[in-house]
PDB file of C-alpha atoms in Angstrom:
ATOM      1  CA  UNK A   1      79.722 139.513-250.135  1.00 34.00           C
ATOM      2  CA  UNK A   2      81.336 139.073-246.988  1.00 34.00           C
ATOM      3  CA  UNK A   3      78.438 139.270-244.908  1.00 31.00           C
ATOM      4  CA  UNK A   4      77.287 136.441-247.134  1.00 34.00           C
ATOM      5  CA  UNK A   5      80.202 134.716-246.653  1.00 35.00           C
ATOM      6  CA  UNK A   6      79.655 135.135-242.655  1.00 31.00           C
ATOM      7  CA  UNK A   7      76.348 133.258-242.813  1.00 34.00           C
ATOM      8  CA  UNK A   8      77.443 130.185-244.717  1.00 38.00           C
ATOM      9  CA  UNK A   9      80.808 129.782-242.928  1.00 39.00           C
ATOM     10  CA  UNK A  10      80.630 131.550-239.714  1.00 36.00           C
ATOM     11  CA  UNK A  11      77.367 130.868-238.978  1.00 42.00           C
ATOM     12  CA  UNK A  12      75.555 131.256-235.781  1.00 52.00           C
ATOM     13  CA  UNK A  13      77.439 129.555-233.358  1.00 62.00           C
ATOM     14  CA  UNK A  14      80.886 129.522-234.437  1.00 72.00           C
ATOM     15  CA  UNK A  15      82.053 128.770-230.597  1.00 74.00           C
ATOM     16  CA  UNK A  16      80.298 125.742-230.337  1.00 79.00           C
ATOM     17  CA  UNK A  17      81.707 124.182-233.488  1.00 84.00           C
ATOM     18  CA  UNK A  18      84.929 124.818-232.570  1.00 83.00           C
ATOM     19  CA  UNK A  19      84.352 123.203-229.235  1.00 85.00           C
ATOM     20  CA  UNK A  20      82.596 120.851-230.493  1.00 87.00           C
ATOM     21  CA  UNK A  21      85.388 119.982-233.140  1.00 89.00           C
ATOM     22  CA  UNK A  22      88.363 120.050-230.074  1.00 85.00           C
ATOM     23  CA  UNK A  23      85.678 117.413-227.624  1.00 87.00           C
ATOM     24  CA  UNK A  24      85.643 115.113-230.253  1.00 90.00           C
ATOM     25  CA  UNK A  25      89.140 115.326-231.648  1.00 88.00           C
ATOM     26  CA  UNK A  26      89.945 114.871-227.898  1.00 85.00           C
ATOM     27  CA  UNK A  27      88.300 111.658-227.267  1.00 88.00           C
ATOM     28  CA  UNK A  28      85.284 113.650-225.025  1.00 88.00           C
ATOM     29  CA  UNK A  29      82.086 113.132-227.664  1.00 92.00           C
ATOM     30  CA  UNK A  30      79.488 113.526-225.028  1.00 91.00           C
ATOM     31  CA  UNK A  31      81.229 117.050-224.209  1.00 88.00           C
ATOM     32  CA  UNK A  32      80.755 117.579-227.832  1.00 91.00           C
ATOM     33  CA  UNK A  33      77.151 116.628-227.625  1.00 94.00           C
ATOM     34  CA  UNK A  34      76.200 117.573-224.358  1.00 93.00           C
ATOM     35  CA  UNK A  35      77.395 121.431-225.836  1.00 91.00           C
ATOM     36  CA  UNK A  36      75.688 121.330-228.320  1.00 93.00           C
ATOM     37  CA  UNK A  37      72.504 120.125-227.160  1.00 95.00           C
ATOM     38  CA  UNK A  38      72.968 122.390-223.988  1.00 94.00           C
ATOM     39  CA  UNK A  39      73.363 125.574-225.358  1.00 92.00           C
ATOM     40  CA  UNK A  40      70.522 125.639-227.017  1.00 94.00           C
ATOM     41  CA  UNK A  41      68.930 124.427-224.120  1.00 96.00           C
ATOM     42  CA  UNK A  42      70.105 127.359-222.452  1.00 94.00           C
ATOM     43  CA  UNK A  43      69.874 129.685-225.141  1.00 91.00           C
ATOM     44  CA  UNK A  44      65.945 129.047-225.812  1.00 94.00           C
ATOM     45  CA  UNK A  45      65.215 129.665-221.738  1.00 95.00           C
ATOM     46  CA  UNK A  46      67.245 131.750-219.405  1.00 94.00           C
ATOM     47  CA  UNK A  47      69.098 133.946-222.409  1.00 91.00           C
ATOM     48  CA  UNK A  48      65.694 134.367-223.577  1.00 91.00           C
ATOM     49  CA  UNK A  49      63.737 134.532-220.502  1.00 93.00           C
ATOM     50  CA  UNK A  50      66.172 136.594-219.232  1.00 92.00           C
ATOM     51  CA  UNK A  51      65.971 139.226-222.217  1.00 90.00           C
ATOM     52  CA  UNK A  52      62.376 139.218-221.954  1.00 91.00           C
ATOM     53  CA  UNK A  53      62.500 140.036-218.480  1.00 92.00           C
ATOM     54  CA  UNK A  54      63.844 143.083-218.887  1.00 89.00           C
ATOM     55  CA  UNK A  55      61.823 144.351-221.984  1.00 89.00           C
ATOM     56  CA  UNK A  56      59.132 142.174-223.542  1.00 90.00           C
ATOM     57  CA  UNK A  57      59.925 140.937-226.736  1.00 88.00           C
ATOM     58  CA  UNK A  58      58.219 141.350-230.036  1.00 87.00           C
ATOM     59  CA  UNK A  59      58.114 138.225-232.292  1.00 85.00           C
ATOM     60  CA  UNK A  60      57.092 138.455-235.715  1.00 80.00           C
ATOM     61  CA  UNK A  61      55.938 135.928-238.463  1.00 81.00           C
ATOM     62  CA  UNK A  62      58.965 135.486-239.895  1.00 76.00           C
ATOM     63  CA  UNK A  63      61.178 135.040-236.326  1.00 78.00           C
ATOM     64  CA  UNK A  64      57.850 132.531-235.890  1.00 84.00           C
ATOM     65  CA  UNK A  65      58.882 130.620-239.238  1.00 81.00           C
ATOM     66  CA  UNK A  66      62.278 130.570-237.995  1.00 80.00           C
ATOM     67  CA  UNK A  67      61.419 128.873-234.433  1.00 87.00           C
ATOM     68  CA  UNK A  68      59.393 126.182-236.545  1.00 89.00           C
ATOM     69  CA  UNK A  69      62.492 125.478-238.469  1.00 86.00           C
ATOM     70  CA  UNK A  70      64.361 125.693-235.154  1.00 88.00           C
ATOM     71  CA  UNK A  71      62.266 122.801-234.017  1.00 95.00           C
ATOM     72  CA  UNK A  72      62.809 120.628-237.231  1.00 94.00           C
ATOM     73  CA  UNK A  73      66.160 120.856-236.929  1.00 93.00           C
ATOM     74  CA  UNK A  74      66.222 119.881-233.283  1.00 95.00           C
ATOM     75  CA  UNK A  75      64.237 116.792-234.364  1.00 96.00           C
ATOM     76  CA  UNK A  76      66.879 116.182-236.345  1.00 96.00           C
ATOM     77  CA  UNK A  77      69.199 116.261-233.981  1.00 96.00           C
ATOM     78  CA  UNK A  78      67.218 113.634-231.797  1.00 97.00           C
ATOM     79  CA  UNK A  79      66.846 111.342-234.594  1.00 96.00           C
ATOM     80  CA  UNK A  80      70.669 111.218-234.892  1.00 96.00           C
ATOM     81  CA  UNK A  81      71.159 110.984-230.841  1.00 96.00           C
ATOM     82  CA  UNK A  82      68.539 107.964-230.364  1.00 95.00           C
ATOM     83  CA  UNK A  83      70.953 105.126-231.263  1.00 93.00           C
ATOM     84  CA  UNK A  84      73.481 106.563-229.140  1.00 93.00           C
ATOM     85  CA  UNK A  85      76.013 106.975-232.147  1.00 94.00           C
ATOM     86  CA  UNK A  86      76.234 109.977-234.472  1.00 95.00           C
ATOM     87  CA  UNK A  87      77.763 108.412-237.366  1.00 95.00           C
ATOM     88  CA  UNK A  88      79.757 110.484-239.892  1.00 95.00           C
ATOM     89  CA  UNK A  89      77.251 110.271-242.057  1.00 96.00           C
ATOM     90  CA  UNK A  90      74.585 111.359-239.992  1.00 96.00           C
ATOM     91  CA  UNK A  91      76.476 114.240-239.551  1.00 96.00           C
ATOM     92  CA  UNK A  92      76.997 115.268-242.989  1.00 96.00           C
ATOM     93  CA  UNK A  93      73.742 114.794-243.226  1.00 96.00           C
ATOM     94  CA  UNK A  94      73.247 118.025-240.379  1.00 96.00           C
ATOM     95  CA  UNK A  95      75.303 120.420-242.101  1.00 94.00           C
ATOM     96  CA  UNK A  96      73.493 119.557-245.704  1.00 95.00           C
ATOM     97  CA  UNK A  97      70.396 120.514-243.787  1.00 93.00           C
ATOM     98  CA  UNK A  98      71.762 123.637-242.650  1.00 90.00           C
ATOM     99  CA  UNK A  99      73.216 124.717-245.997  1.00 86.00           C
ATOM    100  CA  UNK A 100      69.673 123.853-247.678  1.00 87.00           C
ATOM    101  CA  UNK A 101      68.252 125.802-244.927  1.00 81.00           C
ATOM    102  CA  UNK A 102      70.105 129.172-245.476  1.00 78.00           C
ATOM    103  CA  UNK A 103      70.182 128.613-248.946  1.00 79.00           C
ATOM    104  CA  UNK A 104      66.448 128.440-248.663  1.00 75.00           C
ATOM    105  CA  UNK A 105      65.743 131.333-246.669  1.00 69.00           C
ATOM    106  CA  UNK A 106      68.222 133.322-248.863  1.00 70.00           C
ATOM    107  CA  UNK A 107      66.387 132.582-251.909  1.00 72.00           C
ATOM    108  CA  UNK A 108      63.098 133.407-250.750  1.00 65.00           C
ATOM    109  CA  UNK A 109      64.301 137.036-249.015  1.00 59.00           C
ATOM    110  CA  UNK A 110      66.583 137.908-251.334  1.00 62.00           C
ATOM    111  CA  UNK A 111      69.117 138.462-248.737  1.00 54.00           C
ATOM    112  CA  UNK A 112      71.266 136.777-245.704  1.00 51.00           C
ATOM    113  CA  UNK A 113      68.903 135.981-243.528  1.00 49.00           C
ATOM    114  CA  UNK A 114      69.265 137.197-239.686  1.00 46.00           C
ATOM    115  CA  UNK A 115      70.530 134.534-237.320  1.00 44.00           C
ATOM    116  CA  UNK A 116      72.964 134.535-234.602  1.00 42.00           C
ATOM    117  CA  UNK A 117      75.782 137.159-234.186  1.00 43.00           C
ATOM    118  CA  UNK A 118      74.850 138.228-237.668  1.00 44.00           C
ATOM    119  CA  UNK A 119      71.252 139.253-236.710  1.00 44.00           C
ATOM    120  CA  UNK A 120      72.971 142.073-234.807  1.00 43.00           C
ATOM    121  CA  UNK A 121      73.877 144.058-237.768  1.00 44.00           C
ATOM    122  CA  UNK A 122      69.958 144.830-238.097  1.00 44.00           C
ATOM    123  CA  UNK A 123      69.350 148.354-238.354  1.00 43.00           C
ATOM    124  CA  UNK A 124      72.941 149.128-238.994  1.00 44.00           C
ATOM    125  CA  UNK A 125      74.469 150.365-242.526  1.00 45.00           C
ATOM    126  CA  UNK A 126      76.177 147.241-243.941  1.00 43.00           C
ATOM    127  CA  UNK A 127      77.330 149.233-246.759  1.00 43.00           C
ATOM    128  CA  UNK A 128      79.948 150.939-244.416  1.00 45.00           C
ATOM    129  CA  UNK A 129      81.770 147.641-243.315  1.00 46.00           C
ATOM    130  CA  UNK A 130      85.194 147.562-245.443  1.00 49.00           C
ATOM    131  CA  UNK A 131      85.563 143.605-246.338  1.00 53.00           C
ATOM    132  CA  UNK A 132      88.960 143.636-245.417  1.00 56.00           C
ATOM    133  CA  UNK A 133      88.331 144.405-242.226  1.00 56.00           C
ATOM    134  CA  UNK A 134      85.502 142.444-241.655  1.00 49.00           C
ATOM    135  CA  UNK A 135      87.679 139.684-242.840  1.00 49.00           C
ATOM    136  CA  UNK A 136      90.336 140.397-240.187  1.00 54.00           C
ATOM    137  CA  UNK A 137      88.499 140.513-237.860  1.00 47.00           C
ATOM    138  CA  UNK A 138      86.415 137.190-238.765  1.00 46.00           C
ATOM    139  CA  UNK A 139      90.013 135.154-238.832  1.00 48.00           C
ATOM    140  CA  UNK A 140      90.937 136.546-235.497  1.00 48.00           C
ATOM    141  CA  UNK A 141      88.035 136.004-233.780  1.00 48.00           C
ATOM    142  CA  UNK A 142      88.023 132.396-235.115  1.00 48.00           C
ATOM    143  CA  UNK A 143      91.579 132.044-233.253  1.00 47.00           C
ATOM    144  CA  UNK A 144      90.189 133.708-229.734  1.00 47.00           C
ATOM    145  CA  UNK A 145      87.468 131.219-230.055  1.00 48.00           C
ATOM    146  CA  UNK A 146      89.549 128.297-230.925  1.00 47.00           C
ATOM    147  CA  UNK A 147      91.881 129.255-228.235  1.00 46.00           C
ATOM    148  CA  UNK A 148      89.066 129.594-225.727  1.00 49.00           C
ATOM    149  CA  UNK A 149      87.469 126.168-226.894  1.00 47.00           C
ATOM    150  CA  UNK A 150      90.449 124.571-225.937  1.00 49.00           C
ATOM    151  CA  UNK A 151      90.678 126.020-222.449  1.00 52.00           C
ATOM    152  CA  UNK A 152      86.999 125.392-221.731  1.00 51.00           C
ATOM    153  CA  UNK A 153      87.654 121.778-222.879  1.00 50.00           C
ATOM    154  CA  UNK A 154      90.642 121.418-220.904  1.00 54.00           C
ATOM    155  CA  UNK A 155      88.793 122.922-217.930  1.00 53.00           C
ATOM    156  CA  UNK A 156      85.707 120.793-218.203  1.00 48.00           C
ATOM    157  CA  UNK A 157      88.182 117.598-218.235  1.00 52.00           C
ATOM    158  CA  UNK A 158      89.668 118.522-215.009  1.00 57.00           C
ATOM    159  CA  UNK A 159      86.048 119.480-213.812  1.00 51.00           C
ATOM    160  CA  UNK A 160      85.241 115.205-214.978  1.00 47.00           C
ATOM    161  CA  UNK A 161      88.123 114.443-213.392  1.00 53.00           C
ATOM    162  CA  UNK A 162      87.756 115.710-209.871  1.00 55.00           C
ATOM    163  CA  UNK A 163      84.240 115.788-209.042  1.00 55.00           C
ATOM    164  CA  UNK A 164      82.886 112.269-210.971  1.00 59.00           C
ATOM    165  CA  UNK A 165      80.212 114.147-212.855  1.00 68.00           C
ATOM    166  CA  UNK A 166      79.698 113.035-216.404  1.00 81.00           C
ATOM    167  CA  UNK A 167      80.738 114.651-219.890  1.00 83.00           C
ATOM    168  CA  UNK A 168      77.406 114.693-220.741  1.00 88.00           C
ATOM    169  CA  UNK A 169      76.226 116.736-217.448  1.00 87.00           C
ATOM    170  CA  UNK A 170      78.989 118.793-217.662  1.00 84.00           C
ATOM    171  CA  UNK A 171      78.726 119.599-221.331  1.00 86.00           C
ATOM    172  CA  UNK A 172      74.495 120.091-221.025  1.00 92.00           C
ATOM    173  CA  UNK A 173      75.434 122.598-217.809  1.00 88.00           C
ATOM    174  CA  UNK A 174      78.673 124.373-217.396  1.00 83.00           C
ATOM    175  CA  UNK A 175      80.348 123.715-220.937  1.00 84.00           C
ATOM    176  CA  UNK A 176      76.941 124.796-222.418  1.00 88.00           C
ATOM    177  CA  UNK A 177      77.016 128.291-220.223  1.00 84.00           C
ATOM    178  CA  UNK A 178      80.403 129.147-221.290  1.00 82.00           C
ATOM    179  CA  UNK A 179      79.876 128.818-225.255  1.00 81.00           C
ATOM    180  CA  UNK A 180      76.789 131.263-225.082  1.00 83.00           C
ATOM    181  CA  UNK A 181      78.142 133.917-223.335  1.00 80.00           C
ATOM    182  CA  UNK A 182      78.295 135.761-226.662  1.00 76.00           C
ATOM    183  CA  UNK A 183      74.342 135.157-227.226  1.00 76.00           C
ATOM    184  CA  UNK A 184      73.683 136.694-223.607  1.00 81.00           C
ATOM    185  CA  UNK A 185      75.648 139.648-224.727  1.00 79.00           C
ATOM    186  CA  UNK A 186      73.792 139.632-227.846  1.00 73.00           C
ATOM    187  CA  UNK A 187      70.648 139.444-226.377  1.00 74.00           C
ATOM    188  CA  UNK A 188      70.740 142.011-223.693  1.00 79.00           C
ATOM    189  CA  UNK A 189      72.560 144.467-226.871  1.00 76.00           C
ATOM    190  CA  UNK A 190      70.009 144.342-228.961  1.00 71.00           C
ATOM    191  CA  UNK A 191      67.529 144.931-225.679  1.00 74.00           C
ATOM    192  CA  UNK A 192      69.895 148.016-225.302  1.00 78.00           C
ATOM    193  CA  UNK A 193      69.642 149.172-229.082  1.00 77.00           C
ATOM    194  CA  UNK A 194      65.956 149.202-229.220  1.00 76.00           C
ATOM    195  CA  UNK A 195      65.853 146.397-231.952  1.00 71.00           C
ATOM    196  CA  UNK A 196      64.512 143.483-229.494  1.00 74.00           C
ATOM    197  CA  UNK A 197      62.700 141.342-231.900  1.00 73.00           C
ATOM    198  CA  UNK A 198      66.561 140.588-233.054  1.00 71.00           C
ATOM    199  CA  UNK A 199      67.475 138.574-229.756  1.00 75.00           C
ATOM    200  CA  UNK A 200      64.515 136.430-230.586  1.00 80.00           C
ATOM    201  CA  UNK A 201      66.143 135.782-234.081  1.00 77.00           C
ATOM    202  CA  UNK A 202      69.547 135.629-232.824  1.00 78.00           C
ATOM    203  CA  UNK A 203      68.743 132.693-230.336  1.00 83.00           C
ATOM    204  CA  UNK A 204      66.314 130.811-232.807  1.00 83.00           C
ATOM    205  CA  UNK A 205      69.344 130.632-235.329  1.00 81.00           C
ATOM    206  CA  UNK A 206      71.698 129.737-233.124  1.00 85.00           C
ATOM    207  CA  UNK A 207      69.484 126.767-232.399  1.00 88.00           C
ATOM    208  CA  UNK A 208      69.486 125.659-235.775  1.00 88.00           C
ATOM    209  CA  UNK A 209      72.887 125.697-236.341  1.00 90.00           C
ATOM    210  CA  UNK A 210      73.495 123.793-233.337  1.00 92.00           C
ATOM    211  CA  UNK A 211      71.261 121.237-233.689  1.00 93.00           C
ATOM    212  CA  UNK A 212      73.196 121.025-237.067  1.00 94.00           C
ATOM    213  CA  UNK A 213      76.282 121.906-237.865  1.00 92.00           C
ATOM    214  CA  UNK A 214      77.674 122.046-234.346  1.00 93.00           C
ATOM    215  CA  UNK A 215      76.492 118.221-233.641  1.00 95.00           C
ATOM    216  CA  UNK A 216      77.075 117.481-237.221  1.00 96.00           C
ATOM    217  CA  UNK A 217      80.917 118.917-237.889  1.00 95.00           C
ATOM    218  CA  UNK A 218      81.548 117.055-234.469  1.00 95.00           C
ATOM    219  CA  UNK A 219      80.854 114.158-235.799  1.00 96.00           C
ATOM    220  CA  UNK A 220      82.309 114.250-239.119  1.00 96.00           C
ATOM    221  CA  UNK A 221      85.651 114.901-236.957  1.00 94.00           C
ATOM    222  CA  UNK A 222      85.234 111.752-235.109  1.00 94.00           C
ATOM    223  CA  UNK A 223      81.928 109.360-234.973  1.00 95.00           C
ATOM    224  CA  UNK A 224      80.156 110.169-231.433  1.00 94.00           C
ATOM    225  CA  UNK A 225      79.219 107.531-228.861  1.00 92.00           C
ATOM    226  CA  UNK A 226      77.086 109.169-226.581  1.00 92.00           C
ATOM    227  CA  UNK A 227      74.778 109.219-223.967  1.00 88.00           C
ATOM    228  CA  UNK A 228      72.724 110.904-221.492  1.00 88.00           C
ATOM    229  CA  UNK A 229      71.864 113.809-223.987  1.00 93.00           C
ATOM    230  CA  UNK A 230      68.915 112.293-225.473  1.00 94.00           C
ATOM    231  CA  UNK A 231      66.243 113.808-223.111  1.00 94.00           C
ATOM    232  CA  UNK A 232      67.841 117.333-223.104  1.00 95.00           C
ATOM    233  CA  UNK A 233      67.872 117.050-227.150  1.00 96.00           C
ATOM    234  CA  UNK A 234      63.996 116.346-226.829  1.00 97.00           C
ATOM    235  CA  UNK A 235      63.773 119.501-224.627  1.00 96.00           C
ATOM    236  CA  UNK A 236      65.542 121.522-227.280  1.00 96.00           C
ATOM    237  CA  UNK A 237      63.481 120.464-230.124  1.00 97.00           C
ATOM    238  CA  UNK A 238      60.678 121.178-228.167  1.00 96.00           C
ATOM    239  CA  UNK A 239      61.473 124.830-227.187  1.00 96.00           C
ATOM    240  CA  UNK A 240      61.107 126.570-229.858  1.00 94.00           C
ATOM    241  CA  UNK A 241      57.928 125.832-230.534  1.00 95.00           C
ATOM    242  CA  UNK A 242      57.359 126.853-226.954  1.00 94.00           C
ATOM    243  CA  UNK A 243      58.448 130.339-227.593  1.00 93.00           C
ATOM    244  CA  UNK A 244      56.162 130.219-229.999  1.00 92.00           C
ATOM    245  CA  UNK A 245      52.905 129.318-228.037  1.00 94.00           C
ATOM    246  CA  UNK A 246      54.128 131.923-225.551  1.00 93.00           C
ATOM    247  CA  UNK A 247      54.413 134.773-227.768  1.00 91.00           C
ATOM    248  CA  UNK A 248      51.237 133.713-229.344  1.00 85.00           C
ATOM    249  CA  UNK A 249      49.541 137.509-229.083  1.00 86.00           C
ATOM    250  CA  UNK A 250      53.571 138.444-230.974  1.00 87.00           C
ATOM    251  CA  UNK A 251      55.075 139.190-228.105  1.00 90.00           C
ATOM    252  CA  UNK A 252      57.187 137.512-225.607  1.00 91.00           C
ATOM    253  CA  UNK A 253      56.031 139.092-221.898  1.00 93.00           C
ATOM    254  CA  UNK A 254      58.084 139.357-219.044  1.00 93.00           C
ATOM    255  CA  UNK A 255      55.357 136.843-217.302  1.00 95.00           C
ATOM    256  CA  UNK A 256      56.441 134.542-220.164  1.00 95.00           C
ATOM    257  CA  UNK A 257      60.572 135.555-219.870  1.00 94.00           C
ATOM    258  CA  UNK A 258      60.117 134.105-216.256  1.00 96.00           C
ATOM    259  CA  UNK A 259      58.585 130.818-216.944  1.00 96.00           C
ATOM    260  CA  UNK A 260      61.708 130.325-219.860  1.00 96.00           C
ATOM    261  CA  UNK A 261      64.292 130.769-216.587  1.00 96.00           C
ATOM    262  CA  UNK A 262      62.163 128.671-214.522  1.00 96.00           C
ATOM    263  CA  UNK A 263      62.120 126.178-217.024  1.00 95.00           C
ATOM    264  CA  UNK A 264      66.232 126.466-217.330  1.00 95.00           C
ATOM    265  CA  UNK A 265      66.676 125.879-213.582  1.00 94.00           C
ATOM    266  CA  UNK A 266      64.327 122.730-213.443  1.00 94.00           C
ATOM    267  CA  UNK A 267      66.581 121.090-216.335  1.00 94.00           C
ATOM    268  CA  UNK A 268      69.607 122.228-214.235  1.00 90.00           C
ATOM    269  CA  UNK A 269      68.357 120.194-211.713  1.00 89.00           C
ATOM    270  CA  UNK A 270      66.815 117.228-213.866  1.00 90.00           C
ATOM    271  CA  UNK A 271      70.481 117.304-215.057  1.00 89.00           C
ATOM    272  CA  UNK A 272      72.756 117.415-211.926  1.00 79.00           C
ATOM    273  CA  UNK A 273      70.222 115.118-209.626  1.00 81.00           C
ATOM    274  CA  UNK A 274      70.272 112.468-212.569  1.00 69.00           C
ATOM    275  CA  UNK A 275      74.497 112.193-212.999  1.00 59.00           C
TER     276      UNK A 275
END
C-alpha cells in the first residue's frame, strides 16, 4: 500500500536525510552529523516538553517499547560516532537496522507501525486516501524538502563562515531547529486533535530513524569525519529512556514537559559555551 510504502521510504524524518545527504555531498559531514544527532536532541526535550506543557501526555506500553528501541538505536549511533569516522559501511549497517526494525514491528502488529509524520494519520480513515494522490503529494514534498535542505545548508555555511562557530555546533543547534519544525507542528496537532499519546510516538520514531538512516544514508553518500557530536549522541541515546522514567505512572506531566525544556536549554548552552 502506499502508506506502506511511506514507512519504508519516507520514513520519519525525511528532512533530515535529505539534509543530511546535501552536508555530506557538500564537504560539511559534521553538519550532517551534528543534524542528525541534534534533532533528536531537540525533538526528545523541548518538542516534547513543550507538548506536554500544554496537555500532559499519555504514554502507553507500546510508545514505551518504542522509546527502548529509540535508545538502541541511539547506541548505535554512538558506537559509529566514537572513532570519529562513520565509514560507509557503518552506515549501511544503520539503515539495515532500521529496515529490520520496521520490518519487525510490522510483523508483529500486522500493520505500519506509527512513527513520525505517519503517526498522524491515527484516528483518521486511511481507506479514503486515493494513492495517486498520496503519491503526488509524497514526490512534491520530497522536492520542497530537498529545496529547503539546500537553503538551510547554504545558510548554515555562511552562519560557519561569519561568526567562527563550528559545523558541529551549528548543526547540534540551529541546523537541528530548522529540520524539526515539522515534528513541532506535529506535536502541538495531535495536542489539538485530542490524540496526544501520538506526539509521543511521532518523536520516538523520528529518533530512530535518525539515529539510523539519517546518520547512516549520510554516510553512505560520503564517509564522515567528525567531531564534537559524540557527547550530544550520548545525550540522545539516553533520552528516551528518560521519557520513559518520567512517564513512569503512563503519563508524561506538565511538571515532567518542563524539566525536558530545561534539559534542552542546558545542552544549548553545554553546546555554544564549548565551540
Amino acid at each position: 500500500t502506499v502508506l506502506a510504502t511511506g514507512v519504508l521510504l519516507a520514513g520519519a524524518e525525511p528532512e533530515e536525510m535529505l539534509t543530511g545527504i546535501l552536508a555530506s555531498a557538500g564537504g560539511r559531514p559534521e553538519l550532517a552529523a551534528g543534524d542528525a544527532v541534534g534533532a533528536n536532541v531537540t525533538m526528545l526535550t523541548v518538542a516534547l516538553g513543550l507538548a506536554a506543557v500544554l496537555r500532559p501526555l499519555p504514554v502507553g506500553r507500546r510508545v514505551r517499547g518504542y522509546a527502548v528501541g529509540a535508545a538502541a538505536a541511539g547506541l548505535l549511533a554512538v558506537c559509529a560516532l566514537a572513532d570519529g569516522t562513520v565509514s560507509r559501511w557503518d552506515g549501511g549497517g544503520l539503515v539495515a537496522v532500521y529496515v529490520g526494525l520496521v520490518t519487525l514491528v510490522w510483523w508483529r502488529e500486522r500493520e505500519p507501525p506509527a512513527v513520525g509524520e505517519l503517526a498522524e494519520e491515527a484516528g483518521e480513515d486511511r481507506r479514503s486516501r486515493a494513492p495517486r494522490r498520496g503519491i503526488a503529494l509524497a514526490v512534491v514534498g520530497v522536492v520542497v524538502m530537498g529545496l529547503g535542505g539546500n537553503l538551510a545548508i547554504r545558510g548554515a555555511s555562511r552562519v560557519v563562515d561569519s561568526l567562527g562557530v563550528t559545523d558541529s555546533a551549528l548543526g547540534l543547534t540551529a541546523l537541528a531547529l530548522a529540520t524539526t519544525a515539522e515534528l513541532f507542528a506535529l506535536a502541538f496537532a495531535a495536542v489539538r486533535r485530542d490524540v496526544p499519546e501520538v506526539a509521543v510516538a511521532g518523536v520516538v520514531g523520528s529518533a530512530v530513524y535518525n539515529a539510523t538512516v539519517s546518520l547512516g544514508v549520510a554516510a553512505l553518500v560520503h564517509p564522515l569525519r567528525v567531531g564534537g557530536v559524540l557527547g550530544a549522541a550520548v545525550a540522545a541515546a539516553v533520552l528516551p529512556l528518560a521519557v520513559v522514567v518520567l512517564s513512569a505512572r503512563g503519563r508524561l506531566t506538565r511538571p515532567a514537559g518542563a524539566v525536558l525544556v530545561a534539559g534542552y536549554a542546558a545542552f544549548l548552552l553545554v553546546v555554544l559555551v564549548g565551540t
